[in-house]
Each structure stands twice: as C-alpha cells, then as structure tokens.
Amino acid sequence: MLDYSIYIRTLGKGGDKYMKLLHSIDSQTIKPTRVVVVLPTGYKRPKERLGYEHFAFSEKGMIMQRVFAINDAKTPYILLLDDDVEFEPQFVEKLYQTMTSANADCCIAKMKNDAESASKIKRKIFHLIGSTVYKNTHDQFFYKINLCGGFIVNTGYNPTKPVYSQTGHGSHCFAKTAALKDIHFEDELWLEASGYPLPEDQVMFYKLYLKGYKISVCLNTYFCHLDAASTNDGRRYLKIAQAKAGNFMIFWYRFIYMQTKGIKKYWSVFLTTGRIFMECVLYILKCHNIKVIQSTYHGLLFGFHYIKNNPRITL
C-alpha cells in the first residue's frame, strides 16, 4: 500500500478554488496517510475543511512553507500542492505508476506551458531570447534547462516510453520524501530576499536533477492549475519584474555557470548576457513604466551583489 502525505501551501484565502482542491484530495483512489495544511504564522485557518486534515504553521514565505513540509514529512512519499489546483481521482495512482515504471524519484503531471498559447511572433521572441525554445532534443526529456536558464520544450519525445524532465511547475510535486530532504531546499532562501521567490519551482526541480534524481512526467492524467493569483496588482507585478531580473541571474550562476565546464561555460555567459539585455529592452518597450524599469534595475543589482558575495557557493 502506498504510504504518502499531502502538504498544502496556502494563505487560507483560496475560497472556491481551495474547495476544488479539497474535493480532489477526498476523491483519490489511493487515500493519503496524512493531509497537512501549512499556513504562515498568524494567518487564519480556511473555513473550507475536509474534516481530517491537520493544520501547521511556519514562517511566512512560499519557500519557508515548502521547507517546513519537506522537513515535517515522515511518510516515504510526499505530494506537495498549492491551494489552487484540481485533479482527477486517479491522480496519485497514475503518478505513482508512472514514477515506478520510469524508475524515478519524482513525478509531475504534464502541464500546458503559457508560451504554447502565445502568438507566433511572441514564440519567436521567446526563442530568440532563450526563455522558451521549442525543438526536437532527440531524447526522452519533456523539459530541459538551457545554458541561459530558459526552458527547452522537446517536440520529439516518444510518448510510449518513459518521459523525464529537468524542471516542473511548482503547483505540485509527487516525490520520495528522502530525495526532497536531500536537496536541502532551506539553502535557497535567497529566493525570498528579492520580495518574490520566482523561480522557486525551477530551483527545486533542477536541484533534484543535478543531484542525480530522476523526475518523470505523467502524460495521461488530468491536472489543472486554477491560478488564484491571476488577478494581479501593481505591487506584485513590480516584485515579479525584480525577481525575473535578479533571481534568474542567481539561478543561472549557481546552477548553470558553476556546474558547467569548458567552452560551454563561456558560451553560457554570452547567451545569458544577451537574454538579460533583450528582456530589459522588452520591458521598456512593453511597459513604458519607470517603476518597472527601476524594479528590473534593482533586481539586477541584487543578483550582482549576491554573486559577488557568494562567488564559490556550491549545491
């Protein structure tokens, strides 16, 4: 029998979308041993209830809540969830079957990438910058990380064979608890320092990959990210702009530049410099907003200072 715990990261304000998540959990064909709702200290428990969940409190922060969940888990397997997702009754059953057949340590569901719905012009721009590149990589990886920290979406994998990934979406993660404990996600709290922890999901999954753990992709399950934060406010947008500049630079330095040798190391510098320049230009053209430009500038400064003060930081 599969022994797993579910940990939900929430602020307790999910409403109807949170209720859909609870319904999804309650309908699972393989029931969880424990369901834990992790809230920041001082936040009220949501009124929507399963009736058998436990409540826990951590320091405030998306990463702090994830770290608490990973460190608190006692079962061999763990399902990490955000509070704005829904999935089919066979979700955990299919993830476990996929992970087992792929001899993997982690499993994620196939999700639609935002870039897939973009216009042809936008996709060409994404490709030119390096943030999202569609091409046949001639292997069984669904997502790969390129030398400038962007995504490569493989258009040529064989769906009849096990499919793997180097990254995933932070809304969910089914994994062996020991594997997640081994990456010491608590070492990545620098992501919170910028004011918005983007790209915390990419850091967690890619660190798993670099540590030698296999991330499998389940292609035949229904999973939907309802995106409770889709109604954006100005302050959040500025924080995202700052994080995109600074945090992605640090991600590139720690997980790509420091892990690459030979000519690829210098090529990654060239590609990343080009990506940063192009994204800054696009921000200026798109926003015409001095505050966004200032946030991007402060993000770059944050990234440069971090790299300068931590030149030899390791995994």
mmCIF file of C-alpha atoms in Angstrom:
data_model
loop_
_atom_site.group_PDB
_atom_site.id
_atom_site.type_symbol
_atom_site.label_atom_id
_atom_site.label_comp_id
_atom_site.label_asym_id
_atom_site.label_seq_id
_atom_site.Cartn_x
_atom_site.Cartn_y
_atom_site.Cartn_z
ATOM 1 C CA MET A 1 0.000 0.000 0.000
ATOM 2 C CA LEU A 2 1.304 3.453 -0.917
ATOM 3 C CA ASP A 3 2.175 5.455 2.190
ATOM 4 C CA TYR A 4 2.186 9.156 1.380
ATOM 5 C CA SER A 5 1.358 12.522 2.929
ATOM 6 C CA ILE A 6 -0.138 15.600 1.296
ATOM 7 C CA TYR A 7 1.138 19.057 2.238
ATOM 8 C CA ILE A 8 -0.786 22.103 1.017
ATOM 9 C CA ARG A 9 0.861 25.522 0.837
ATOM 10 C CA THR A 10 -1.744 28.247 1.395
ATOM 11 C CA LEU A 11 -2.573 31.626 2.916
ATOM 12 C CA GLY A 12 -6.075 30.350 3.711
ATOM 13 C CA LYS A 13 -7.805 32.587 1.170
ATOM 14 C CA GLY A 14 -8.334 30.201 -1.727
ATOM 15 C CA GLY A 15 -12.129 30.081 -1.445
ATOM 16 C CA ASP A 16 -13.869 28.090 -4.190
ATOM 17 C CA LYS A 17 -10.592 27.073 -5.807
ATOM 18 C CA TYR A 18 -9.354 25.683 -2.483
ATOM 19 C CA MET A 19 -12.624 23.795 -2.134
ATOM 20 C CA LYS A 20 -11.993 22.157 -5.529
ATOM 21 C CA LEU A 21 -8.599 21.033 -4.257
ATOM 22 C CA LEU A 22 -10.142 19.505 -1.143
ATOM 23 C CA HIS A 23 -12.696 17.664 -3.272
ATOM 24 C CA SER A 24 -9.864 16.327 -5.461
ATOM 25 C CA ILE A 25 -7.976 15.061 -2.403
ATOM 26 C CA ASP A 26 -11.058 13.447 -0.891
ATOM 27 C CA SER A 27 -11.840 11.570 -4.110
ATOM 28 C CA GLN A 28 -8.420 9.917 -4.547
ATOM 29 C CA THR A 29 -8.431 6.203 -5.251
ATOM 30 C CA ILE A 30 -5.335 5.915 -3.053
ATOM 31 C CA LYS A 31 -6.017 7.788 0.172
ATOM 32 C CA PRO A 32 -3.237 9.794 1.834
ATOM 33 C CA THR A 33 -1.954 8.754 5.234
ATOM 34 C CA ARG A 34 -1.976 12.389 6.335
ATOM 35 C CA VAL A 35 -3.102 15.748 4.945
ATOM 36 C CA VAL A 36 -1.351 18.813 6.350
ATOM 37 C CA VAL A 37 -2.322 22.405 5.586
ATOM 38 C CA VAL A 38 0.692 24.698 6.047
ATOM 39 C CA LEU A 39 -0.107 28.346 6.812
ATOM 40 C CA PRO A 40 2.184 31.248 7.752
ATOM 41 C CA THR A 41 2.127 32.024 11.464
ATOM 42 C CA GLY A 42 -0.696 34.428 12.316
ATOM 43 C CA TYR A 43 -2.932 33.523 9.364
ATOM 44 C CA LYS A 44 -6.448 32.158 9.934
ATOM 45 C CA ARG A 45 -7.299 28.592 9.053
ATOM 46 C CA PRO A 46 -9.508 28.350 5.972
ATOM 47 C CA LYS A 47 -13.182 27.729 6.658
ATOM 48 C CA GLU A 48 -13.312 25.083 3.922
ATOM 49 C CA ARG A 49 -12.479 21.726 5.510
ATOM 50 C CA LEU A 50 -12.010 18.049 4.733
ATOM 51 C CA GLY A 51 -12.596 17.174 8.351
ATOM 52 C CA TYR A 52 -9.473 15.040 8.726
ATOM 53 C CA GLU A 53 -6.691 17.461 7.778
ATOM 54 C CA HIS A 54 -4.085 18.764 10.203
ATOM 55 C CA PHE A 55 -3.002 22.395 10.393
ATOM 56 C CA ALA A 56 0.583 23.539 10.825
ATOM 57 C CA PHE A 57 2.222 26.953 10.887
ATOM 58 C CA SER A 58 5.572 28.050 9.512
ATOM 59 C CA GLU A 59 7.425 31.286 8.949
ATOM 60 C CA LYS A 60 5.877 33.346 6.169
ATOM 61 C CA GLY A 61 7.194 32.721 2.684
ATOM 62 C CA MET A 62 6.463 30.326 -0.171
ATOM 63 C CA ILE A 63 9.807 28.602 0.307
ATOM 64 C CA MET A 64 9.535 28.538 4.096
ATOM 65 C CA GLN A 65 6.204 26.716 3.759
ATOM 66 C CA ARG A 66 7.729 24.204 1.336
ATOM 67 C CA VAL A 67 10.769 23.689 3.568
ATOM 68 C CA PHE A 68 8.509 23.110 6.568
ATOM 69 C CA ALA A 69 6.531 20.483 4.639
ATOM 70 C CA ILE A 70 9.622 18.619 3.454
ATOM 71 C CA ASN A 71 11.237 18.610 6.893
ATOM 72 C CA ASP A 72 7.989 17.648 8.653
ATOM 73 C CA ALA A 73 7.090 14.722 6.400
ATOM 74 C CA LYS A 74 7.519 11.235 7.898
ATOM 75 C CA THR A 75 5.983 9.056 5.172
ATOM 76 C CA PRO A 76 8.136 7.534 2.375
ATOM 77 C CA TYR A 77 6.310 9.627 -0.260
ATOM 78 C CA ILE A 78 5.015 13.195 -0.270
ATOM 79 C CA LEU A 79 2.683 15.186 -2.506
ATOM 80 C CA LEU A 80 3.336 18.930 -2.368
ATOM 81 C CA LEU A 81 0.420 21.068 -3.538
ATOM 82 C CA ASP A 82 -0.549 24.699 -3.949
ATOM 83 C CA ASP A 83 -4.070 25.672 -2.903
ATOM 84 C CA ASP A 84 -5.401 26.469 -6.389
ATOM 85 C CA VAL A 85 -5.284 23.145 -8.247
ATOM 86 C CA GLU A 86 -7.665 20.334 -9.057
ATOM 87 C CA PHE A 87 -7.115 16.828 -10.392
ATOM 88 C CA GLU A 88 -8.833 13.544 -11.171
ATOM 89 C CA PRO A 89 -9.498 10.746 -8.635
ATOM 90 C CA GLN A 90 -6.729 8.568 -10.172
ATOM 91 C CA PHE A 91 -4.145 11.368 -9.967
ATOM 92 C CA VAL A 92 -1.877 9.935 -7.259
ATOM 93 C CA GLU A 93 -2.378 6.402 -8.573
ATOM 94 C CA LYS A 94 -1.185 7.428 -12.053
ATOM 95 C CA LEU A 95 1.747 9.490 -10.740
ATOM 96 C CA TYR A 96 2.944 6.573 -8.630
ATOM 97 C CA GLN A 97 2.578 4.119 -11.531
ATOM 98 C CA THR A 98 4.499 6.471 -13.836
ATOM 99 C CA MET A 99 7.246 7.053 -11.293
ATOM 100 C CA THR A 100 7.628 3.341 -10.623
ATOM 101 C CA SER A 101 7.699 2.294 -14.289
ATOM 102 C CA ALA A 102 10.239 5.049 -15.061
ATOM 103 C CA ASN A 103 12.401 4.050 -12.078
ATOM 104 C CA ALA A 104 12.218 7.691 -10.972
ATOM 105 C CA ASP A 105 12.309 9.538 -7.663
ATOM 106 C CA CYS A 106 9.758 12.222 -8.501
ATOM 107 C CA CYS A 107 6.766 12.629 -10.792
ATOM 108 C CA ILE A 108 4.912 15.614 -12.205
ATOM 109 C CA ALA A 109 1.871 15.896 -14.448
ATOM 110 C CA LYS A 110 2.143 17.254 -17.962
ATOM 111 C CA MET A 111 1.015 20.864 -17.920
ATOM 112 C CA LYS A 112 0.392 23.382 -20.647
ATOM 113 C CA ASN A 113 3.154 25.974 -20.926
ATOM 114 C CA ASP A 114 1.997 29.619 -21.156
ATOM 115 C CA ALA A 115 4.214 30.064 -24.202
ATOM 116 C CA GLU A 116 2.210 27.423 -26.085
ATOM 117 C CA SER A 117 -0.783 29.769 -26.346
ATOM 118 C CA ALA A 118 1.344 32.742 -27.393
ATOM 119 C CA SER A 119 1.261 34.144 -30.915
ATOM 120 C CA LYS A 120 3.866 33.067 -33.461
ATOM 121 C CA ILE A 121 5.636 36.406 -33.057
ATOM 122 C CA LYS A 122 5.856 36.007 -29.272
ATOM 123 C CA ARG A 123 7.107 32.435 -29.612
ATOM 124 C CA LYS A 124 9.830 33.621 -31.982
ATOM 125 C CA ILE A 125 10.785 36.317 -29.463
ATOM 126 C CA PHE A 126 10.874 33.740 -26.642
ATOM 127 C CA HIS A 127 13.051 31.553 -28.858
ATOM 128 C CA LEU A 128 15.409 34.424 -29.735
ATOM 129 C CA ILE A 129 15.808 35.397 -26.081
ATOM 130 C CA GLY A 130 16.185 31.791 -24.979
ATOM 131 C CA SER A 131 13.442 31.852 -22.350
ATOM 132 C CA THR A 132 11.325 29.179 -24.103
ATOM 133 C CA VAL A 133 12.660 27.179 -27.032
ATOM 134 C CA TYR A 134 10.696 24.507 -28.900
ATOM 135 C CA LYS A 135 12.795 21.906 -30.666
ATOM 136 C CA ASN A 136 13.466 18.191 -31.010
ATOM 137 C CA THR A 137 16.192 17.347 -28.496
ATOM 138 C CA HIS A 138 16.316 13.694 -29.656
ATOM 139 C CA ASP A 139 15.889 12.286 -26.154
ATOM 140 C CA GLN A 140 13.145 11.490 -23.637
ATOM 141 C CA PHE A 141 13.207 14.775 -21.698
ATOM 142 C CA PHE A 142 9.972 16.762 -21.768
ATOM 143 C CA TYR A 143 11.575 19.926 -20.356
ATOM 144 C CA LYS A 144 15.269 20.776 -20.274
ATOM 145 C CA ILE A 145 17.112 23.819 -18.926
ATOM 146 C CA ASN A 146 19.284 25.609 -21.458
ATOM 147 C CA LEU A 147 22.557 27.478 -20.929
ATOM 148 C CA CYS A 148 20.852 30.804 -20.203
ATOM 149 C CA GLY A 149 18.397 29.364 -17.668
ATOM 150 C CA GLY A 150 15.419 29.121 -20.011
ATOM 151 C CA PHE A 151 13.240 26.168 -20.994
ATOM 152 C CA ILE A 152 13.688 23.807 -23.885
ATOM 153 C CA VAL A 153 10.399 22.075 -24.704
ATOM 154 C CA ASN A 154 11.099 18.810 -26.501
ATOM 155 C CA THR A 155 8.868 18.309 -29.538
ATOM 156 C CA GLY A 156 10.232 14.864 -30.400
ATOM 157 C CA TYR A 157 9.938 12.593 -27.341
ATOM 158 C CA ASN A 158 8.338 9.155 -27.700
ATOM 159 C CA PRO A 159 5.140 9.058 -25.570
ATOM 160 C CA THR A 160 5.190 5.240 -25.473
ATOM 161 C CA LYS A 161 8.440 5.308 -23.467
ATOM 162 C CA PRO A 162 9.155 6.838 -20.034
ATOM 163 C CA VAL A 163 9.402 10.624 -20.240
ATOM 164 C CA TYR A 164 11.597 12.660 -17.900
ATOM 165 C CA SER A 165 12.174 16.314 -17.067
ATOM 166 C CA GLN A 166 14.757 18.663 -15.601
ATOM 167 C CA THR A 167 12.186 21.062 -14.173
ATOM 168 C CA GLY A 168 8.484 21.396 -13.396
ATOM 169 C CA HIS A 169 5.657 23.617 -12.200
ATOM 170 C CA GLY A 170 5.634 24.491 -8.510
ATOM 171 C CA SER A 171 1.910 23.835 -8.100
ATOM 172 C CA HIS A 172 2.557 20.139 -7.471
ATOM 173 C CA CYS A 173 5.292 17.601 -6.871
ATOM 174 C CA PHE A 174 4.972 13.909 -6.012
ATOM 175 C CA ALA A 175 8.279 12.524 -4.798
ATOM 176 C CA LYS A 176 10.187 10.268 -2.495
ATOM 177 C CA THR A 177 10.487 12.215 0.732
ATOM 178 C CA ALA A 178 14.144 11.271 1.165
ATOM 179 C CA ALA A 179 15.018 12.795 -2.218
ATOM 180 C CA LEU A 180 13.433 16.149 -1.347
ATOM 181 C CA LYS A 181 15.127 16.182 2.052
ATOM 182 C CA ASP A 182 18.475 15.533 0.364
ATOM 183 C CA ILE A 183 18.407 18.709 -1.764
ATOM 184 C CA HIS A 184 18.284 20.937 1.361
ATOM 185 C CA PHE A 185 15.808 23.412 -0.053
ATOM 186 C CA GLU A 186 16.376 25.566 3.017
ATOM 187 C CA ASP A 187 19.650 26.654 1.392
ATOM 188 C CA GLU A 188 17.662 28.520 -1.267
ATOM 189 C CA LEU A 189 16.069 31.172 0.953
ATOM 190 C CA TRP A 190 17.858 33.817 -1.116
ATOM 191 C CA LEU A 191 14.831 33.491 -3.394
ATOM 192 C CA GLU A 192 12.680 35.186 -0.743
ATOM 193 C CA ALA A 193 15.077 38.122 -0.321
ATOM 194 C CA SER A 194 14.035 39.789 -3.592
ATOM 195 C CA GLY A 195 10.436 40.079 -2.403
ATOM 196 C CA TYR A 196 9.078 37.365 -4.726
ATOM 197 C CA PRO A 197 10.530 33.830 -4.839
ATOM 198 C CA LEU A 198 10.434 33.314 -8.608
ATOM 199 C CA PRO A 199 11.681 30.768 -9.858
ATOM 200 C CA GLU A 200 11.427 28.625 -6.728
ATOM 201 C CA ASP A 201 9.911 25.699 -8.619
ATOM 202 C CA GLN A 202 12.699 25.674 -11.201
ATOM 203 C CA VAL A 203 15.305 25.765 -8.426
ATOM 204 C CA MET A 204 13.734 22.855 -6.529
ATOM 205 C CA PHE A 205 13.309 20.578 -9.549
ATOM 206 C CA TYR A 206 16.608 21.398 -11.231
ATOM 207 C CA LYS A 207 18.448 20.851 -7.971
ATOM 208 C CA LEU A 208 16.845 17.398 -7.792
ATOM 209 C CA TYR A 209 18.060 16.733 -11.315
ATOM 210 C CA LEU A 210 21.603 17.945 -10.621
ATOM 211 C CA LYS A 211 21.735 15.734 -7.516
ATOM 212 C CA GLY A 212 21.109 12.715 -9.723
ATOM 213 C CA TYR A 213 17.411 12.151 -9.014
ATOM 214 C CA LYS A 214 15.075 11.275 -11.879
ATOM 215 C CA ILE A 215 11.952 13.368 -12.491
ATOM 216 C CA SER A 216 9.316 11.513 -14.528
ATOM 217 C CA VAL A 217 6.365 13.069 -16.363
ATOM 218 C CA CYS A 218 2.869 11.571 -16.287
ATOM 219 C CA LEU A 219 1.226 12.188 -19.661
ATOM 220 C CA ASN A 220 -2.180 10.611 -19.058
ATOM 221 C CA THR A 221 -3.635 12.360 -16.017
ATOM 222 C CA TYR A 222 -5.870 15.403 -15.588
ATOM 223 C CA PHE A 223 -4.340 18.203 -13.544
ATOM 224 C CA CYS A 224 -5.381 21.858 -13.687
ATOM 225 C CA HIS A 225 -3.710 24.896 -12.164
ATOM 226 C CA LEU A 226 -6.587 27.264 -11.375
ATOM 227 C CA ASP A 227 -4.169 30.141 -10.713
ATOM 228 C CA ALA A 228 -5.687 32.016 -7.769
ATOM 229 C CA ALA A 229 -3.112 34.791 -8.203
ATOM 230 C CA SER A 230 -4.125 35.551 -11.789
ATOM 231 C CA THR A 231 -5.793 38.792 -10.711
ATOM 232 C CA ASN A 232 -2.625 40.803 -10.385
ATOM 233 C CA ASP A 233 -1.952 44.055 -8.568
ATOM 234 C CA GLY A 234 0.705 46.637 -9.346
ATOM 235 C CA ARG A 235 2.990 45.831 -6.410
ATOM 236 C CA ARG A 236 3.064 42.125 -7.216
ATOM 237 C CA TYR A 237 3.930 42.885 -10.842
ATOM 238 C CA LEU A 238 6.863 45.046 -9.741
ATOM 239 C CA LYS A 239 8.103 42.269 -7.437
ATOM 240 C CA ILE A 240 7.911 39.771 -10.304
ATOM 241 C CA ALA A 241 9.875 42.128 -12.565
ATOM 242 C CA GLN A 242 12.572 42.451 -9.885
ATOM 243 C CA ALA A 243 12.690 38.690 -9.299
ATOM 244 C CA LYS A 244 12.873 37.922 -13.027
ATOM 245 C CA ALA A 245 15.976 40.085 -13.268
ATOM 246 C CA GLY A 246 17.835 39.192 -10.058
ATOM 247 C CA ASN A 247 16.702 35.698 -9.123
ATOM 248 C CA PHE A 248 17.106 34.289 -12.609
ATOM 249 C CA MET A 249 20.627 35.695 -12.736
ATOM 250 C CA ILE A 250 21.463 33.940 -9.468
ATOM 251 C CA PHE A 251 19.827 30.736 -10.705
ATOM 252 C CA TRP A 252 21.973 30.842 -13.833
ATOM 253 C CA TYR A 253 25.161 31.474 -11.826
ATOM 254 C CA ARG A 254 24.562 28.780 -9.203
ATOM 255 C CA PHE A 255 23.026 26.011 -11.251
ATOM 256 C CA ILE A 256 24.388 26.528 -14.754
ATOM 257 C CA TYR A 257 27.592 28.582 -14.791
ATOM 258 C CA MET A 258 29.073 26.912 -11.673
ATOM 259 C CA GLN A 259 28.085 23.441 -12.937
ATOM 260 C CA THR A 260 29.416 23.890 -16.494
ATOM 261 C CA LYS A 261 32.939 23.351 -17.768
ATOM 262 C CA GLY A 262 34.961 24.220 -20.855
ATOM 263 C CA ILE A 263 33.682 26.279 -23.749
ATOM 264 C CA LYS A 264 30.068 25.821 -22.628
ATOM 265 C CA LYS A 265 30.819 27.889 -19.525
ATOM 266 C CA TYR A 266 31.817 30.914 -21.600
ATOM 267 C CA TRP A 267 29.058 30.344 -24.127
ATOM 268 C CA SER A 268 26.532 30.427 -21.277
ATOM 269 C CA VAL A 269 27.894 33.841 -20.229
ATOM 270 C CA PHE A 270 27.348 35.162 -23.747
ATOM 271 C CA LEU A 271 23.821 33.722 -24.000
ATOM 272 C CA THR A 272 22.768 34.924 -20.552
ATOM 273 C CA THR A 273 24.127 38.438 -21.136
ATOM 274 C CA GLY A 274 22.106 38.560 -24.334
ATOM 275 C CA ARG A 275 18.972 37.292 -22.579
ATOM 276 C CA ILE A 276 19.237 39.878 -19.793
ATOM 277 C CA PHE A 277 19.763 42.702 -22.305
ATOM 278 C CA MET A 278 16.882 41.607 -24.547
ATOM 279 C CA GLU A 279 14.463 41.133 -21.648
ATOM 280 C CA CYS A 280 15.313 44.587 -20.262
ATOM 281 C CA VAL A 281 14.672 46.134 -23.702
ATOM 282 C CA LEU A 282 11.343 44.289 -23.971
ATOM 283 C CA TYR A 283 10.293 45.508 -20.521
ATOM 284 C CA ILE A 284 10.976 49.093 -21.557
ATOM 285 C CA LEU A 285 9.080 48.714 -24.844
ATOM 286 C CA LYS A 286 6.176 46.846 -23.266
ATOM 287 C CA CYS A 287 5.616 48.770 -20.050
ATOM 288 C CA HIS A 288 6.617 52.389 -20.629
ATOM 289 C CA ASN A 289 6.637 52.458 -16.832
ATOM 290 C CA ILE A 290 9.586 53.871 -14.934
ATOM 291 C CA LYS A 291 8.704 51.809 -11.834
ATOM 292 C CA VAL A 292 9.019 48.535 -13.780
ATOM 293 C CA ILE A 293 12.363 49.647 -15.184
ATOM 294 C CA GLN A 294 13.530 50.609 -11.681
ATOM 295 C CA SER A 295 12.415 47.239 -10.294
ATOM 296 C CA THR A 296 14.311 45.442 -13.046
ATOM 297 C CA TYR A 297 17.403 47.527 -12.307
ATOM 298 C CA HIS A 298 17.169 46.797 -8.554
ATOM 299 C CA GLY A 299 16.768 43.099 -9.357
ATOM 300 C CA LEU A 300 19.937 43.110 -11.438
ATOM 301 C CA LEU A 301 21.810 44.869 -8.620
ATOM 302 C CA PHE A 302 20.529 42.272 -6.153
ATOM 303 C CA GLY A 303 21.749 39.486 -8.420
ATOM 304 C CA PHE A 304 25.185 41.038 -8.965
ATOM 305 C CA HIS A 305 25.666 41.643 -5.219
ATOM 306 C CA TYR A 306 24.672 38.076 -4.373
ATOM 307 C CA ILE A 307 27.115 36.636 -6.907
ATOM 308 C CA LYS A 308 29.877 38.984 -5.740
ATOM 309 C CA ASN A 309 29.384 37.963 -2.075
ATOM 310 C CA ASN A 310 28.949 34.250 -2.835
ATOM 311 C CA PRO A 311 31.423 33.558 -5.673
ATOM 312 C CA ARG A 312 32.095 29.889 -4.859
ATOM 313 C CA ILE A 313 28.765 28.759 -3.478
ATOM 314 C CA THR A 314 28.037 25.082 -4.205
ATOM 315 C CA LEU A 315 24.991 22.827 -4.306
#
